[in-house]
XYZ file of C-alpha atoms in Angstrom:
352
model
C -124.039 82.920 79.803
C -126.915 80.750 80.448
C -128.883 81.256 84.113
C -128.019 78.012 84.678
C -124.604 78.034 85.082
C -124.394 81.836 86.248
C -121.221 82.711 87.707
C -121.925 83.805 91.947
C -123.307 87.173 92.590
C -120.570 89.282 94.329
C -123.439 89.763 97.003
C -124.810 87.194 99.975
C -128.825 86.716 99.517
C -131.695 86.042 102.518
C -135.114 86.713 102.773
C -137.189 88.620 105.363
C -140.676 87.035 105.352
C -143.071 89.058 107.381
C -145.789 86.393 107.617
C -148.406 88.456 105.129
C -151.987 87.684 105.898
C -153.557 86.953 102.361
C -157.543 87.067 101.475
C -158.779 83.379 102.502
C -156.229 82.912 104.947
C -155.660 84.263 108.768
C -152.774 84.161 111.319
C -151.994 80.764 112.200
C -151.874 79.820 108.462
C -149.972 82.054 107.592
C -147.271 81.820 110.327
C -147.034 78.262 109.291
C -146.304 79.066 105.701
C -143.640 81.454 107.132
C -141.826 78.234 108.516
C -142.577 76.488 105.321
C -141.181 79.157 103.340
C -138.089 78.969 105.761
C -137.679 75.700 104.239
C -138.043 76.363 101.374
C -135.264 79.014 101.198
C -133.101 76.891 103.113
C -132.857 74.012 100.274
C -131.541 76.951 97.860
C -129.155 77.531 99.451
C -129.972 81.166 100.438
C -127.828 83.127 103.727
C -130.233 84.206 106.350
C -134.220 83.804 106.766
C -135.229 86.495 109.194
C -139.164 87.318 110.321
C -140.465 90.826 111.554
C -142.271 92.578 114.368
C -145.672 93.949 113.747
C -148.396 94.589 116.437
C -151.977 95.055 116.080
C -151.777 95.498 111.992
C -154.751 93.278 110.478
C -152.522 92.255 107.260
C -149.636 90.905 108.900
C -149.646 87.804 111.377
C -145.883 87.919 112.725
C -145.842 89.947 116.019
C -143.432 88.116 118.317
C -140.269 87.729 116.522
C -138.024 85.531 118.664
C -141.202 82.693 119.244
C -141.506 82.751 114.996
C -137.620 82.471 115.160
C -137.639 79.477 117.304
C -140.032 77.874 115.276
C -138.196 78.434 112.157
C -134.831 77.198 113.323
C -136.355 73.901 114.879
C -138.035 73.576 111.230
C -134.266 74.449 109.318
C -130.799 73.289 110.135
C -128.409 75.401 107.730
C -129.812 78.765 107.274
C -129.037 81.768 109.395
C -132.321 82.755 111.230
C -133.043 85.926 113.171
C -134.918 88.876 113.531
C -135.863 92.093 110.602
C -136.015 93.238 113.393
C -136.739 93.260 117.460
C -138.024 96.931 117.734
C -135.810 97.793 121.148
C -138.175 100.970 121.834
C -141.032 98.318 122.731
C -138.816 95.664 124.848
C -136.894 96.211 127.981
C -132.895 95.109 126.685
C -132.543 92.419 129.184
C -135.642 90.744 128.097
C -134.444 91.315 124.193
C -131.055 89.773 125.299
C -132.570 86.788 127.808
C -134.507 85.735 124.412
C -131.611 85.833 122.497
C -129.511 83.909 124.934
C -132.325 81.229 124.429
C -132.086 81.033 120.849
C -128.549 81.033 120.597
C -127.848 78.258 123.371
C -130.913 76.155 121.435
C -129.005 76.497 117.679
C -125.755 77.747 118.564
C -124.123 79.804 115.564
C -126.899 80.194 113.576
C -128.863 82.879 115.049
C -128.417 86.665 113.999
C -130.170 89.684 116.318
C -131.600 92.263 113.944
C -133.033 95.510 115.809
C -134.686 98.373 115.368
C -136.394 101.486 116.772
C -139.584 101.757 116.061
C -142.687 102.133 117.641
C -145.689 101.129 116.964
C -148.067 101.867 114.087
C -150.680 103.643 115.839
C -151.459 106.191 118.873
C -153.723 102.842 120.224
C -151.053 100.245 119.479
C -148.273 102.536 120.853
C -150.107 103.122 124.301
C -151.234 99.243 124.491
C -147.284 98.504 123.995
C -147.079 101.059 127.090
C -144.797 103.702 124.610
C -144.809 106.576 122.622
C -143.096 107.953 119.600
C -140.443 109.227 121.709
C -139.046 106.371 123.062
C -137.297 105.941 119.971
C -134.991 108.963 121.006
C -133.665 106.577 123.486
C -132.181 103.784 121.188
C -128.726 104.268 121.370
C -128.546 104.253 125.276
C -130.701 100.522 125.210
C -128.712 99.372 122.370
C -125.670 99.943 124.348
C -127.241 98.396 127.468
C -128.530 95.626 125.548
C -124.984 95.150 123.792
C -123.776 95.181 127.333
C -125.664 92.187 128.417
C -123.807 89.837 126.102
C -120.244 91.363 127.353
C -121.276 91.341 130.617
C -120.702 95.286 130.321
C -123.412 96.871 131.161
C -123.664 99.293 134.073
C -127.437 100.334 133.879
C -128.424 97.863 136.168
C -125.366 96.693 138.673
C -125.170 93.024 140.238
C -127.732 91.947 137.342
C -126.885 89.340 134.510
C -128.626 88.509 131.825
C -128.763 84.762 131.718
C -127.941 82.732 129.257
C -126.909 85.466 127.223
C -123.661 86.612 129.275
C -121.269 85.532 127.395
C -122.405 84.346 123.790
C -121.734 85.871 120.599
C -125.198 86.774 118.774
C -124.412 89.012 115.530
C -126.326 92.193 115.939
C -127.670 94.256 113.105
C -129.880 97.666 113.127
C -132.073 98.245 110.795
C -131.917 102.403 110.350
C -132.041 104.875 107.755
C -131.085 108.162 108.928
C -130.924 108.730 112.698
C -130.257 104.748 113.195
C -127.239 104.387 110.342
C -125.388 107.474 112.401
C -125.600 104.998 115.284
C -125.058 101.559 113.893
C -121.787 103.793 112.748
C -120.664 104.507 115.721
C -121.800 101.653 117.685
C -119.501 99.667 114.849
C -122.484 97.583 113.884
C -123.777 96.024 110.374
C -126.423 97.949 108.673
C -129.903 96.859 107.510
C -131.398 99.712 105.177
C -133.949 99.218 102.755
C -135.327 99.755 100.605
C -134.263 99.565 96.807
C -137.174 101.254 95.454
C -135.686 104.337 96.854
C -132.551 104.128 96.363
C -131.099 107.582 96.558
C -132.097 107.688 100.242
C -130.110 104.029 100.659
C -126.920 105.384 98.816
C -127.232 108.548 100.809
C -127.817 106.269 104.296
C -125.040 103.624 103.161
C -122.427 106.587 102.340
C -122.704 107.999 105.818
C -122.950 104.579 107.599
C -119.326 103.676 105.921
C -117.976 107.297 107.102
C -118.380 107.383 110.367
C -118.340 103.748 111.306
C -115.829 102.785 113.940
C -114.737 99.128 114.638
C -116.138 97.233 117.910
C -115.853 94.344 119.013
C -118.446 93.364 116.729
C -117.614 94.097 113.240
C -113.856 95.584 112.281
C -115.476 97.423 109.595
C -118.397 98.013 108.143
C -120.938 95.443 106.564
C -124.011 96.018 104.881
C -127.258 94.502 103.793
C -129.374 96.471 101.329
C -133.179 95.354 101.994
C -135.843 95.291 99.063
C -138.832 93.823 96.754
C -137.014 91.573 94.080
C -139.614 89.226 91.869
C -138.476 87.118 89.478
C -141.058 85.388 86.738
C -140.499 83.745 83.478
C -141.941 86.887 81.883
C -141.754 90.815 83.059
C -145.444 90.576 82.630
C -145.703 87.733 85.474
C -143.187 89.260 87.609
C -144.897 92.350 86.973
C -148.341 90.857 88.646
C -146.232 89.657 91.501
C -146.286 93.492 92.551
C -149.726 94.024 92.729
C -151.198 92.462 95.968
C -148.280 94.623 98.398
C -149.012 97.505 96.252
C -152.733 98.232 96.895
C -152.358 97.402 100.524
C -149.810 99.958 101.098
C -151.886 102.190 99.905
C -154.767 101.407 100.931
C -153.075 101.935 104.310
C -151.797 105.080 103.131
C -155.704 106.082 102.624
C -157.307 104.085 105.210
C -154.857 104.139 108.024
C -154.981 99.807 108.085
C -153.392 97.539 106.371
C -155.020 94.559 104.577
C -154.441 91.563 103.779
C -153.253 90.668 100.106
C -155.309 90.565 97.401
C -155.399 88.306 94.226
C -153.975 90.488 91.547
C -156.525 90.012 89.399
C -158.775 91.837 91.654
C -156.096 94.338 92.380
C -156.113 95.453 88.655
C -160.013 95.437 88.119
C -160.194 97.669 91.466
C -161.750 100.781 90.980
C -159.519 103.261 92.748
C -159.829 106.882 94.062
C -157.290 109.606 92.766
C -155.234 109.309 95.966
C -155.214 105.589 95.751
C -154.324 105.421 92.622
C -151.608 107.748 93.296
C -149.999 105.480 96.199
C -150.820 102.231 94.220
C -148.676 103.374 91.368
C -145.960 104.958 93.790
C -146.036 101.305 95.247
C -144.920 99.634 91.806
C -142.114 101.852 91.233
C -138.854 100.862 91.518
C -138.514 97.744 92.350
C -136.120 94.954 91.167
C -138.225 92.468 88.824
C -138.573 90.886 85.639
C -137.293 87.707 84.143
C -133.893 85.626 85.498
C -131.290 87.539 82.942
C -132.798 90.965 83.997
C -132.922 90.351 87.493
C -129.516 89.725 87.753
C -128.644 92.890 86.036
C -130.296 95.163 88.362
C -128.760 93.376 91.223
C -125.490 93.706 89.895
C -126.590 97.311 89.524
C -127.861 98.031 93.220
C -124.149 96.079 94.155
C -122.576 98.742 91.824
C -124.318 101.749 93.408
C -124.523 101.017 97.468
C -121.574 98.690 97.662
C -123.911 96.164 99.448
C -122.007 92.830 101.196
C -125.801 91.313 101.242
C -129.255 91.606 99.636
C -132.274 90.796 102.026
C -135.371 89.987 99.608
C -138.356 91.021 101.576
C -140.573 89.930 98.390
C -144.689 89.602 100.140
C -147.494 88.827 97.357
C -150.598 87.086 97.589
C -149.955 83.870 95.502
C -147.461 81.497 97.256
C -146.543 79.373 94.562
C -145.354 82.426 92.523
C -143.295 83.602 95.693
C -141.556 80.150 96.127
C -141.061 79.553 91.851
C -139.462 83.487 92.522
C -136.758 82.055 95.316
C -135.878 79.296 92.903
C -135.284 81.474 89.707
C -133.170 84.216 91.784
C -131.132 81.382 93.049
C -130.807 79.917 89.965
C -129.433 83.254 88.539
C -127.099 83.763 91.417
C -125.758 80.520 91.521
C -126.803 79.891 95.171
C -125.376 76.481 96.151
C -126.699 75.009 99.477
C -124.383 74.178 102.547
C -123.565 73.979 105.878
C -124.014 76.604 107.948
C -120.877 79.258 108.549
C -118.553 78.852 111.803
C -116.077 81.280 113.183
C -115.669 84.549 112.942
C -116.166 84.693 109.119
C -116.785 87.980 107.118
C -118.415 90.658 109.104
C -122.110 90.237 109.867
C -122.113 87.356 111.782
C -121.106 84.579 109.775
C-alpha cells in the first residue's frame, strides 16, 4: 500500500517538544519555535502538543510549563495542549491546580494536565527550587491533594478552594516508570512512560500499570501513551543524521554533568570523542524508531504490538528544524493523520 493512502494507525499520535536550545540560537528563539512547531503539528492533524519542565539546564529553554502552554493554545485552536509534565515535587498542588483552572477556563476542553515527580537536575537547582530528592517520596499524597482540588475533595487544607479549578474536568496523566506507574495504577490514572529505546523496561512498566489499575473517576480503565524518539527521512541515512545532535548532548551530559545545546550533525560526527563519550553517544543512537515512511510505520505497529499502547507521544529534539517539521509531515502521512476539530465529551480514556 502506498504511504499515501495508508490505512490509520491503531494508535493516537502527539508530540512533546521540549523547546531544545540549538548552537546559534538561545531561549526566547527557541520558545517561539516551540509555538511555531505547535502549529505546525496542529495542521497534521496530530492529538496532543505538550511542552516540558526543565530548570536551570543550559540546553533546554522551556522551564515554566503552564506560561509555554498558554502561549501555545492562544497560537492553536484544535490540538490538545498540556504539560510532559508539571513536576508536582517542585509546586505546591493548589498552585499546580489554580494554573490549570486558568488554562482550562481560557480553552475549555482542550487542555490535558501531565505530571510528574521529579526533582531537579542538580544538588544547586534542587535547593534553588527549595527541595530535595526526597520530596519525590511524597507524590502520591500531593497528587491526591491536587486531584482533590478539582473535586472539591481535598481535606489537606479545610475551608480552602482552589479557584477556578473547583469544579472543571482537566485530564490528568503521570508520567512514571516504576514507583510512579504503581501509583497512576491505583490512583486510576493514564500513563505516560517512555521511552521506546528501552523498551523492555516500558513493557515491564506498562504490564504492571494495566494490573493493578483501578477505575476513578477519571479513567474506567486503563489508557496509555508510550513516549519516544521517532524520525522519519526519505532515506535511513537522513533519518539516521536526525539522531545525532540529542545524542552527543546526552552524553556529553552524561560526562560533563550539563547539557548543551544541539549541535549540527555534521560536527557531531567529525567530533573527536573520549572512550566514555563515545560509549554514551552510541548508547544514545540505539533503539530508536527511524528510517524512511514504510519502515517507520512498521516499527510503530511493532511498539503497538508489544506495549499495547492507546497513544504514541513523539518527543523527536534535533538541531535542524526543517528536518524536524519535513519528519511530522512524513509520520503523518504514513499514519494517515487527518486534521479536525478538537474532541468533546467524555470520549476514550485520556481525556478526549
Amino acid at each position: 500500500m502506498s504511504t499515501a493512502a495508508a490505512a490509520p494507525l491503531p494508535v493516537r499520535l502527539s508530540v512533546l517538544d521540549r523547546s531544545r536550545l540549538w548552537e546559534g540560537g538561545d531561549g526566547p528563539r527557541a520558545l517561539r519555535e516551540t509555538v511555531r512547531l505547535a502549529r505546525h503539528v496542529e495542521e497534521l492533524g496530530y492529538h496532543r502538543f505538550w511542552v516540558s519542565e526543565h530548570h536551570g539546564v543550559p540546553g533546554v529553554a522551556g522551564s515554566a510549563p503552564t506560561v509555554l502552554a498558554a502561549a501555545v493554545a492562544a497560537a492553536t485552536s484544535t490540538v490538545r495542549v498540556g504539560t510532559g509534565g508539571v513536576m508536582l515535587p517542585n509546586h505546591r498542588p493548589l498552585v499546580v491546580a489554580e494554573q490549570f483552572g486558568v488554562l482550562e477556563s481560557l480553552f475549555p476542553g482542550r487542555i490535558d494536565m501531565g505530571v510528574g515527580r521529579s526533582v531537579g537536575f542538580t544538588d544547586g537547582v534542587r535547593r534553588a527550587l527549595g527541595h530535595g530528592k526526597e520530596d519525590a517520596d511524597g507524590f502520591a499524597r500531593q497528587l491526591e491533594e491536587l486531584l482533590g482540588w478539582f473535586r472539591g475533595t481535598q481535606t489537606a487544607h479545610p475551608g480552602v478552594r482552589a479557584l477556578p479549578a473547583e469544579g472543571l474536568r482537566v485530564p490528568p496523566f503521570v508520567l512514571a516508570t516504576g514507583e510512579g506507574a504503581r501509583i497512576a495504577a491505583g490512583a486510576g490514572l493514564p500513563l505516560v512512560v517512555g521511552d521506546l529505546k528501552a523498551r523492555a523496561k516500558v513493557v515491564e512498566a506498562v504490564d504492571r500499570y494495566r494490573a493493578g489499575f483501578r477505575p476513578s473517576p477519571w479513567a474506567a480503565e486503563p489508557y496509555v501513551v508510550v513516549a519516544g524518539t521517532v524520525a522519519v527521512a526519505g532515506t535511513e541515512e537522513e533519518a539516521a543524521r536526525m539522531l545525532l545532535p540529542e545524542a552527543w548532548s546526552a552524553a556529553y551530559a552524561r560526562t560533563h554533568g550539563t547539557f548543551p545545546p544541539l549541535a549540527p550533525p555534521e560536527a557531531v560526527a567529525a567530533r573527536s570523542m573520549s572512550a566514555r563519550e563515545r560509549e554514551y553517544f552510541t548508547s544514545g543512537l540505539r533503539g530508536h524508531v527511524h528510517g524512511t515512511e514504510e519502515r517507520v510505520r512498521a516499527a510503530l505497529e511493532e511498539v503497538v504490538a508489544q506495549t499495547g499502547a492507546d497513544e504514541v507521544l513523539v518527543t523527536t529534539s534535533t538541531y535542524d528544524r526543517e528536518a524536524l517539521r519535513e519528519s511530522f509531515v512524513r509520520l503523518a502521512r504514513l499514519a494517515g493523520l487527518r486534521p479536525g476539530p478538537p474532541p468533546r465529551g467524555e470520549g476514550r480514556g485520556g481525556g478526549a
